[in-house]
Short mmCIF file of C-alpha atoms in Angstrom, two decimals:
data_model
loop_
_atom_site.label_atom_id
_atom_site.label_comp_id
_atom_site.label_asym_id
_atom_site.label_seq_id
_atom_site.Cartn_x
_atom_site.Cartn_y
_atom_site.Cartn_z
CA MET A 233 -61.58 -4.65 -32.87
CA LYS A 234 -64.90 -4.42 -34.69
CA GLN A 235 -67.85 -2.36 -33.52
CA GLN A 236 -71.44 -2.80 -34.69
CA ILE A 237 -74.92 -1.85 -33.58
CA LEU A 238 -77.78 -4.30 -33.15
CA ASN A 239 -81.28 -2.81 -33.01
CA ILE A 240 -83.73 -4.89 -31.01
CA GLU A 241 -87.48 -4.30 -30.87
CA THR A 242 -89.12 -5.61 -27.75
CA LYS A 243 -92.83 -6.30 -27.23
CA GLY A 244 -92.73 -5.11 -23.62
CA ARG A 245 -91.57 -6.60 -20.31
CA GLY A 246 -89.88 -9.96 -20.64
CA THR A 247 -86.67 -11.70 -21.70
CA TYR A 248 -85.51 -11.97 -25.33
CA GLU A 249 -82.75 -14.41 -26.21
CA ILE A 250 -80.06 -12.87 -28.43
CA SER A 251 -77.41 -15.64 -28.28
CA ASN A 252 -77.88 -16.52 -31.96
CA ASP A 253 -77.63 -12.88 -33.08
CA ILE A 254 -74.33 -12.52 -31.24
CA GLN A 255 -72.95 -15.81 -32.59
CA SER A 256 -73.93 -14.74 -36.09
CA MET A 257 -71.91 -11.52 -35.69
CA ILE A 258 -68.91 -13.51 -34.45
CA ASP A 259 -69.27 -15.84 -37.46
CA LYS A 260 -69.21 -12.90 -39.88
CA SER A 261 -66.16 -11.40 -38.14
CA THR A 262 -64.20 -14.67 -38.62
CA ILE A 263 -62.60 -14.05 -35.19
CA ASN A 264 -61.42 -17.35 -33.76
CA SER A 265 -60.27 -16.27 -30.31
CA GLY A 266 -60.88 -13.06 -28.39
CA LEU A 267 -63.55 -11.21 -26.44
CA CYS A 268 -67.09 -10.13 -27.25
CA HIS A 269 -68.39 -7.04 -25.44
CA LEU A 270 -72.08 -6.12 -25.38
CA PHE A 271 -73.32 -2.73 -24.24
CA LEU A 272 -76.98 -1.75 -23.92
CA GLN A 273 -77.53 2.02 -24.17
CA HIS A 274 -80.52 2.13 -21.83
CA THR A 275 -81.44 2.51 -18.18
CA SER A 276 -84.70 0.55 -18.18
CA ALA A 277 -83.60 -2.66 -19.91
CA SER A 278 -80.63 -4.88 -19.15
CA LEU A 279 -78.55 -7.90 -20.17
CA ILE A 280 -78.36 -11.20 -18.32
CA LEU A 281 -76.81 -14.60 -18.76
CA CYS A 282 -79.50 -17.05 -17.73
CA GLU A 283 -80.44 -20.71 -17.93
CA ASN A 284 -81.80 -21.35 -21.41
CA ALA A 285 -83.42 -24.75 -20.81
CA ASP A 286 -86.52 -24.18 -18.68
CA ALA A 287 -88.50 -20.97 -19.33
CA THR A 288 -89.96 -21.00 -15.80
CA VAL A 289 -86.56 -19.80 -14.56
CA ARG A 290 -87.24 -16.49 -16.33
CA THR A 291 -90.82 -16.39 -15.07
CA ASP A 292 -89.49 -16.79 -11.53
CA LEU A 293 -86.93 -14.02 -12.13
CA GLU A 294 -89.77 -11.71 -13.23
CA ASN A 295 -91.76 -12.62 -10.13
CA PHE A 296 -88.71 -12.08 -7.90
CA MET A 297 -88.17 -8.59 -9.31
CA ALA A 298 -91.89 -7.78 -9.05
CA ARG A 299 -91.72 -8.71 -5.38
CA ILE A 300 -88.63 -6.70 -4.40
CA ALA A 301 -89.33 -3.70 -6.70
CA PRO A 302 -93.10 -3.64 -7.27
CA ASP A 303 -94.73 -1.49 -9.96
CA GLY A 304 -96.46 1.61 -8.63
CA ASP A 305 -94.94 1.46 -5.15
CA PRO A 306 -96.18 4.67 -3.44
CA ALA A 307 -92.66 5.09 -1.98
CA TYR A 308 -91.28 6.05 -5.43
CA GLN A 309 -90.79 9.79 -5.98
CA HIS A 310 -89.99 9.22 -9.66
CA ASP A 311 -93.46 8.27 -10.98
CA MET A 312 -94.13 10.66 -13.88
CA GLU A 313 -93.22 8.14 -16.59
CA GLY A 314 -95.58 5.44 -15.35
CA PRO A 315 -95.78 2.87 -12.54
CA ASP A 316 -93.29 0.54 -14.31
CA ASP A 317 -90.55 3.14 -14.89
CA MET A 318 -88.83 3.35 -11.49
CA PRO A 319 -88.96 -0.46 -11.05
CA ALA A 320 -87.34 -0.69 -14.50
CA HIS A 321 -84.44 1.46 -13.30
CA ILE A 322 -84.05 -0.65 -10.15
CA ARG A 323 -84.10 -3.92 -12.12
CA THR A 324 -81.46 -2.51 -14.49
CA ILE A 325 -79.20 -1.45 -11.61
CA LEU A 326 -79.51 -4.92 -10.04
CA THR A 327 -78.52 -6.68 -13.26
CA GLN A 328 -76.13 -5.48 -16.05
CA ASN A 329 -75.88 -2.97 -18.88
CA SER A 330 -72.89 -4.72 -20.36
CA LEU A 331 -71.43 -8.22 -20.66
CA THR A 332 -68.01 -9.43 -21.79
CA ILE A 333 -67.86 -13.02 -23.07
CA PRO A 334 -64.80 -14.91 -24.35
CA ILE A 335 -64.65 -16.05 -27.97
CA HIS A 336 -63.01 -19.47 -28.17
CA ASN A 337 -62.64 -21.56 -31.36
CA GLY A 338 -64.91 -19.14 -33.19
CA ARG A 339 -67.71 -19.63 -30.66
CA CYS A 340 -69.14 -17.30 -28.06
CA ALA A 341 -67.87 -19.40 -25.10
CA LEU A 342 -71.14 -19.70 -23.18
CA GLY A 343 -71.59 -22.57 -20.76
CA THR A 344 -73.95 -25.42 -21.70
CA TRP A 345 -76.92 -23.81 -19.94
CA GLN A 346 -76.12 -20.14 -20.53
CA GLY A 347 -78.12 -17.97 -22.89
CA ILE A 348 -77.69 -14.21 -23.48
CA TYR A 349 -80.93 -12.35 -22.85
CA LEU A 350 -82.04 -8.78 -23.26
CA TRP A 351 -84.41 -8.15 -20.38
CA GLU A 352 -87.00 -5.48 -21.20
CA HIS A 353 -88.26 -3.98 -17.95
CA ARG A 354 -90.87 -1.55 -19.35
CA THR A 355 -94.40 -2.88 -19.98
CA MET A 356 -94.73 -1.15 -23.39
CA LYS A 357 -92.75 -2.19 -26.49
CA HIS A 358 -89.43 -0.40 -27.01
CA LYS A 359 -86.61 -0.06 -29.54
CA ARG A 360 -83.31 -0.94 -27.84
CA LYS A 361 -79.80 -0.33 -29.11
CA LEU A 362 -76.98 -2.76 -28.37
CA ILE A 363 -73.35 -1.99 -29.27
CA ILE A 364 -71.24 -5.09 -29.95
CA THR A 365 -67.45 -4.78 -29.84
CA LEU A 366 -65.40 -7.81 -30.94
CA GLN A 367 -61.71 -8.02 -30.02
CA GLU A 368 -59.38 -10.47 -31.71
CA ASN A 369 -56.68 -12.36 -29.86
CA MET B 186 -54.23 -12.01 -25.48
CA LYS B 187 -53.96 -15.33 -23.65
CA GLN B 188 -56.89 -17.58 -22.84
CA GLN B 189 -56.88 -20.36 -20.26
CA ILE B 190 -59.36 -22.45 -18.30
CA LEU B 191 -59.33 -22.85 -14.54
CA ASN B 192 -61.30 -25.76 -13.13
CA ILE B 193 -62.60 -25.19 -9.62
CA GLU B 194 -64.20 -27.83 -7.41
CA THR B 195 -66.53 -26.43 -4.80
CA LYS B 196 -67.76 -28.18 -1.67
CA GLY B 197 -71.22 -26.62 -1.91
CA ARG B 198 -72.71 -23.23 -1.08
CA GLY B 199 -70.18 -20.65 0.03
CA THR B 200 -67.42 -18.34 -1.16
CA TYR B 201 -64.03 -19.56 -2.42
CA GLU B 202 -61.20 -17.07 -2.80
CA ILE B 203 -59.38 -17.37 -6.13
CA SER B 204 -57.23 -14.19 -6.00
CA ASN B 205 -53.99 -16.20 -5.71
CA ASP B 206 -54.90 -18.47 -8.63
CA ILE B 207 -55.51 -15.46 -10.84
CA GLN B 208 -52.30 -13.70 -9.74
CA SER B 209 -50.38 -16.90 -10.44
CA MET B 210 -51.71 -16.95 -14.03
CA ILE B 211 -50.73 -13.30 -14.47
CA ASP B 212 -47.23 -14.12 -13.14
CA LYS B 213 -46.81 -16.93 -15.66
CA SER B 214 -48.01 -14.70 -18.52
CA THR B 215 -45.33 -12.08 -17.67
CA ILE B 216 -47.86 -9.37 -18.60
CA ASN B 217 -46.91 -6.14 -16.85
CA SER B 218 -49.86 -3.94 -17.79
CA GLY B 219 -53.24 -4.80 -19.27
CA LEU B 220 -56.58 -6.32 -18.38
CA CYS B 221 -57.63 -9.61 -16.81
CA HIS B 222 -61.06 -10.94 -17.76
CA LEU B 223 -62.76 -13.75 -15.84
CA PHE B 224 -65.82 -15.58 -17.14
CA LEU B 225 -67.73 -18.24 -15.24
CA GLN B 226 -69.64 -20.62 -17.52
CA HIS B 227 -72.52 -21.25 -15.11
CA THR B 228 -75.91 -19.91 -14.08
CA SER B 229 -75.93 -21.06 -10.46
CA ALA B 230 -72.55 -19.77 -9.28
CA SER B 231 -71.06 -16.30 -9.65
CA LEU B 232 -68.03 -14.06 -9.17
CA ILE B 233 -67.75 -11.23 -6.67
CA LEU B 234 -65.13 -8.80 -5.44
CA CYS B 235 -65.55 -8.75 -1.69
CA GLU B 236 -63.80 -7.65 1.48
CA ASN B 237 -61.13 -10.23 2.24
CA ALA B 238 -60.36 -9.27 5.86
CA ASP B 239 -63.33 -10.33 7.99
CA ALA B 240 -65.09 -13.57 7.01
CA THR B 241 -68.34 -12.46 8.66
CA VAL B 242 -68.88 -10.13 5.69
CA ARG B 243 -69.39 -13.23 3.54
CA THR B 244 -71.58 -14.87 6.19
CA ASP B 245 -73.77 -11.77 6.17
CA LEU B 246 -73.91 -11.82 2.36
CA GLU B 247 -75.13 -15.44 2.52
CA ASN B 248 -77.76 -14.47 5.06
CA PHE B 249 -78.84 -11.48 2.99
CA MET B 250 -79.34 -13.67 -0.09
CA ALA B 251 -81.15 -16.33 1.98
CA ARG B 252 -83.55 -13.62 3.16
CA ILE B 253 -84.38 -12.06 -0.22
CA ALA B 254 -84.34 -15.32 -2.23
CA PRO B 255 -85.10 -18.13 0.24
CA ASP B 256 -84.59 -21.78 -0.61
CA GLY B 257 -87.78 -23.67 -1.35
CA ASP B 258 -90.00 -20.59 -1.68
CA PRO B 259 -93.40 -22.01 -2.76
CA ALA B 260 -93.68 -19.08 -5.23
CA TYR B 261 -90.99 -20.65 -7.47
CA GLN B 262 -92.35 -22.50 -10.52
CA HIS B 263 -88.88 -23.84 -11.33
CA ASP B 264 -88.43 -26.37 -8.52
CA MET B 265 -87.57 -29.67 -10.22
CA GLU B 266 -83.82 -29.41 -9.58
CA GLY B 267 -84.17 -28.89 -5.84
CA PRO B 268 -85.12 -26.11 -3.39
CA ASP B 269 -81.72 -24.38 -3.81
CA ASP B 270 -81.74 -24.22 -7.63
CA MET B 271 -84.00 -21.25 -8.36
CA PRO B 272 -82.43 -19.20 -5.54
CA ALA B 273 -79.03 -20.03 -7.10
CA HIS B 274 -80.19 -18.52 -10.42
CA ILE B 275 -81.50 -15.40 -8.65
CA ARG B 276 -78.24 -14.95 -6.68
CA THR B 277 -76.25 -15.31 -9.91
CA ILE B 278 -78.37 -12.70 -11.70
CA LEU B 279 -77.93 -10.28 -8.79
CA THR B 280 -74.14 -10.64 -8.83
CA GLN B 281 -71.79 -11.29 -11.81
CA ASN B 282 -70.76 -14.01 -14.26
CA SER B 283 -67.73 -12.06 -15.36
CA LEU B 284 -65.23 -9.57 -13.98
CA THR B 285 -62.62 -7.40 -15.69
CA ILE B 286 -59.71 -6.26 -13.52
CA PRO B 287 -56.75 -4.09 -14.54
CA ILE B 288 -53.21 -5.53 -14.51
CA HIS B 289 -50.77 -2.89 -13.27
CA ASN B 290 -47.04 -3.47 -12.64
CA GLY B 291 -47.56 -7.20 -13.08
CA ARG B 292 -50.21 -7.31 -10.37
CA CYS B 293 -53.94 -7.87 -10.53
CA ALA B 294 -54.79 -4.31 -9.42
CA LEU B 295 -57.20 -5.16 -6.61
CA GLY B 296 -57.78 -2.63 -3.85
CA THR B 297 -56.31 -3.31 -0.41
CA TRP B 298 -59.47 -5.02 0.85
CA GLN B 299 -60.65 -6.64 -2.38
CA GLY B 300 -60.53 -10.38 -2.93
CA ILE B 301 -61.86 -12.30 -5.93
CA TYR B 302 -64.35 -14.97 -4.88
CA LEU B 303 -66.22 -17.68 -6.68
CA TRP B 304 -69.59 -17.85 -4.98
CA GLU B 305 -71.13 -21.32 -5.19
CA HIS B 306 -74.89 -21.00 -4.79
CA ARG B 307 -75.86 -24.71 -4.93
CA THR B 308 -75.79 -26.68 -1.69
CA MET B 309 -74.07 -29.73 -3.26
CA LYS B 310 -70.46 -29.73 -4.45
CA HIS B 311 -69.91 -28.78 -8.10
CA LYS B 312 -67.17 -28.57 -10.73
CA ARG B 313 -67.02 -25.02 -12.09
CA LYS B 314 -65.22 -23.78 -15.18
CA LEU B 315 -63.66 -20.31 -15.31
CA ILE B 316 -62.20 -18.86 -18.53
CA ILE B 317 -59.38 -16.36 -17.95
CA THR B 318 -58.44 -13.99 -20.77
CA LEU B 319 -55.36 -11.80 -20.28
CA GLN B 320 -54.82 -8.78 -22.52
CA GLU B 321 -51.46 -7.04 -22.73
CA ASN B 322 -51.12 -3.29 -22.94
CA MET C 204 -54.01 0.67 -24.10
CA LYS C 205 -53.64 3.55 -21.62
CA GLN C 206 -54.05 3.23 -17.89
CA GLN C 207 -54.66 6.11 -15.49
CA ILE C 208 -55.92 6.67 -11.98
CA LEU C 209 -58.70 9.06 -11.04
CA ASN C 210 -58.94 10.03 -7.37
CA ILE C 211 -62.44 10.93 -6.27
CA GLU C 212 -63.33 12.48 -2.92
CA THR C 213 -66.88 11.79 -1.82
CA LYS C 214 -68.87 13.66 0.82
CA GLY C 215 -70.56 10.52 2.08
CA ARG C 216 -73.44 8.37 0.88
CA GLY C 217 -74.86 9.37 -2.46
CA THR C 218 -74.24 9.32 -6.21
CA TYR C 219 -71.54 11.38 -7.93
CA GLU C 220 -71.64 11.78 -11.69
CA ILE C 221 -68.25 11.18 -13.35
CA SER C 222 -69.31 11.08 -17.04
CA ASN C 223 -67.48 14.33 -17.82
CA ASP C 224 -64.27 13.20 -16.12
CA ILE C 225 -64.27 10.02 -18.20
CA GLN C 226 -65.02 11.87 -21.46
CA SER C 227 -62.21 14.29 -20.68
CA MET C 228 -59.76 11.38 -20.35
CA ILE C 229 -60.97 9.94 -23.67
CA ASP C 230 -60.50 13.39 -25.27
CA LYS C 231 -56.91 13.59 -24.05
CA SER C 232 -56.17 10.05 -25.29
CA THR C 233 -57.35 10.99 -28.82
CA ILE C 234 -58.80 7.48 -29.13
CA ASN C 235 -61.57 7.50 -31.73
CA SER C 236 -62.90 3.96 -31.40
CA GLY C 237 -62.34 1.33 -28.70
CA LEU C 238 -63.33 0.44 -25.17
CA CYS C 239 -63.19 2.30 -21.87
CA HIS C 240 -62.83 0.18 -18.73
CA LEU C 241 -63.46 1.58 -15.25
CA PHE C 242 -62.44 -0.26 -12.09
CA LEU C 243 -63.19 0.92 -8.56
CA GLN C 244 -60.74 -0.47 -5.99
CA HIS C 245 -63.24 -0.62 -3.11
CA THR C 246 -65.83 -2.90 -1.52
CA SER C 247 -68.12 -0.24 -0.06
CA ALA C 248 -68.66 2.00 -3.10
CA SER C 249 -69.69 1.04 -6.62
CA LEU C 250 -70.28 2.17 -10.20
CA ILE C 251 -73.64 2.41 -11.92
CA LEU C 252 -75.05 3.60 -15.21
CA CYS C 253 -78.19 5.48 -14.30
CA GLU C 254 -80.73 7.92 -15.70
CA ASN C 255 -79.17 11.36 -15.63
CA ALA C 256 -82.29 13.48 -16.19
CA ASP C 257 -84.38 13.30 -13.01
CA ALA C 258 -82.49 13.20 -9.70
CA THR C 259 -85.41 11.50 -7.93
CA VAL C 260 -84.41 8.27 -9.72
CA ARG C 261 -81.27 8.24 -7.58
CA THR C 262 -83.20 9.16 -4.44
CA ASP C 263 -85.49 6.20 -5.09
CA LEU C 264 -82.46 3.92 -5.64
CA GLU C 265 -81.11 5.01 -2.24
CA ASN C 266 -84.47 4.31 -0.63
CA PHE C 267 -84.69 0.93 -2.34
CA MET C 268 -81.29 -0.10 -1.00
CA ALA C 269 -82.13 1.25 2.47
CA ARG C 270 -85.22 -0.96 2.44
CA ILE C 271 -83.60 -4.23 1.33
CA ALA C 272 -80.29 -3.74 3.22
CA PRO C 273 -81.05 -1.43 6.17
CA ASP C 274 -78.30 0.21 8.21
CA GLY C 275 -77.77 -1.34 11.61
CA ASP C 276 -79.79 -4.49 10.94
CA PRO C 277 -79.29 -6.62 14.09
CA ALA C 278 -78.92 -9.67 11.80
CA TYR C 279 -75.47 -8.47 10.64
CA GLN C 280 -72.51 -10.18 12.32
CA HIS C 281 -70.07 -7.74 10.68
CA ASP C 282 -70.87 -4.57 12.65
CA MET C 283 -67.52 -3.38 14.06
CA GLU C 284 -66.98 -0.71 11.39
CA GLY C 285 -70.34 0.98 11.93
CA PRO C 286 -74.01 0.39 11.10
CA ASP C 287 -73.52 1.50 7.46
CA ASP C 288 -70.56 -0.80 6.68
CA MET C 289 -72.23 -4.16 6.03
CA PRO C 290 -75.06 -2.52 4.02
CA ALA C 291 -72.30 -0.82 1.97
CA HIS C 292 -70.81 -4.24 1.14
CA ILE C 293 -74.25 -5.60 0.17
CA ARG C 294 -75.01 -2.55 -2.04
CA THR C 295 -71.64 -2.97 -3.75
CA ILE C 296 -72.22 -6.67 -4.41
CA LEU C 297 -75.66 -5.90 -5.90
CA THR C 298 -74.25 -3.29 -8.28
CA GLN C 299 -70.79 -3.16 -9.99
CA ASN C 300 -67.11 -2.56 -9.25
CA SER C 301 -66.29 -2.20 -12.91
CA LEU C 302 -67.88 -1.00 -16.14
CA THR C 303 -66.81 -1.38 -19.77
CA ILE C 304 -68.21 1.21 -22.19
CA PRO C 305 -67.58 1.46 -25.94
CA ILE C 306 -65.75 4.47 -27.38
CA HIS C 307 -67.33 5.48 -30.69
CA ASN C 308 -66.35 8.54 -32.76
CA GLY C 309 -64.22 9.78 -29.87
CA ARG C 310 -67.16 9.70 -27.47
CA CYS C 311 -67.94 7.47 -24.54
CA ALA C 312 -70.92 5.79 -26.22
CA LEU C 313 -73.48 6.28 -23.47
CA GLY C 314 -77.16 6.25 -24.33
CA THR C 315 -79.09 9.53 -24.26
CA TRP C 316 -80.22 9.05 -20.65
CA GLN C 317 -77.19 7.22 -19.29
CA GLY C 318 -74.78 8.84 -16.85
CA ILE C 319 -71.81 7.18 -15.13
CA TYR C 320 -72.05 7.49 -11.35
CA LEU C 321 -69.82 6.58 -8.49
CA TRP C 322 -72.16 5.46 -5.71
CA GLU C 323 -70.67 6.05 -2.26
CA HIS C 324 -72.34 3.69 0.20
CA ARG C 325 -70.62 4.82 3.43
CA THR C 326 -72.15 7.73 5.34
CA MET C 327 -68.77 9.43 6.00
CA LYS C 328 -66.68 11.08 3.28
CA HIS C 329 -64.10 8.86 1.58
CA LYS C 330 -61.25 8.99 -0.92
CA ARG C 331 -61.95 6.55 -3.74
CA LYS C 332 -59.57 5.32 -6.42
CA LEU C 333 -60.77 4.54 -9.94
CA ILE C 334 -58.49 2.91 -12.54
CA ILE C 335 -59.36 3.85 -16.14
CA THR C 336 -58.05 1.65 -18.95
CA LEU C 337 -58.60 2.85 -22.53
CA GLN C 338 -58.21 0.40 -25.42
CA GLU C 339 -57.88 1.60 -29.00
CA ASN C 340 -59.55 -0.15 -31.92
#
């Protein structure tokens, strides 16, 4: 089992593909078969596996979230950290803080159309910390 | 650690219980205690743990998803693959691509009312690939 | 790998922080580096990682869920177990039954603002069973 930290700087709300960063860590580990666990240490950003072919999928996901958890909803009691903070917590709860993906033949065994994305839910840029744990078969 | 692939053919949108298939793989592995990891290599189908007693629970889940992410919503920019494609991505993001379940006394340690379901979100039939990784204690 | 059961009695709908219980189990295990897996054996309660500083975040999460999956919605077919039962299944599906968290330097490697919560979705009190599996590096 190998544990490492990946620091990711985001430029504000949006999705950031990290598939290549994860594959690169698997390459360096020389693990051929096992499991790759990703853990994001935050409550206003999350991890998703999403279609990596057409970027409008991610635009539509943003619009979906904006519709069900709008910024600045007057119903929110938690509003001291800005109109985008409580929606960021909701979006995180509805998606994932961690992902576990098989490693098969030295590859992160994603499906043809799957990409790993960090989804920043705050409008301002942030520094995010991801812990990667690799387990060998 | 043992890794296998389970191919599942769906008949279109709906839930398909796979608890018995998973238990059967655990039986063959002869693992008594450990973890069972399931990974679905798709972005328009997902995995859920759901009540296995009354089928109307799953009907209501379908209706819930149809209400919050309707097929053919004119707001979707990603509409080239059919009116059910973008909703399928949203439903997948809101549920799970992977599940980790303890193995205890040779059994997949589900609660009394928990079943493992593959949830097909596309209306047409599809071939889905599930990677099962079993870890021994 | 060590597997234990934690029994948790809830007083009805709401969030219950269990971070200290989990850390205490890691302490007893003397595991310095590895993974901690939590699995809740239920379909009407779930696990979330949520901001632990301001309790109104969790109030707002309750209100969000009450808005998108209201109790007693006449659209539900599954209503024999009470008006809060089907919404409890929906809330569980939208969040998580299991969490995997890294163990680093003998600590459950949560971010500064992350707490582990059991989220009871039924209005009545319940006894909930959580299986904890600790894996050593």
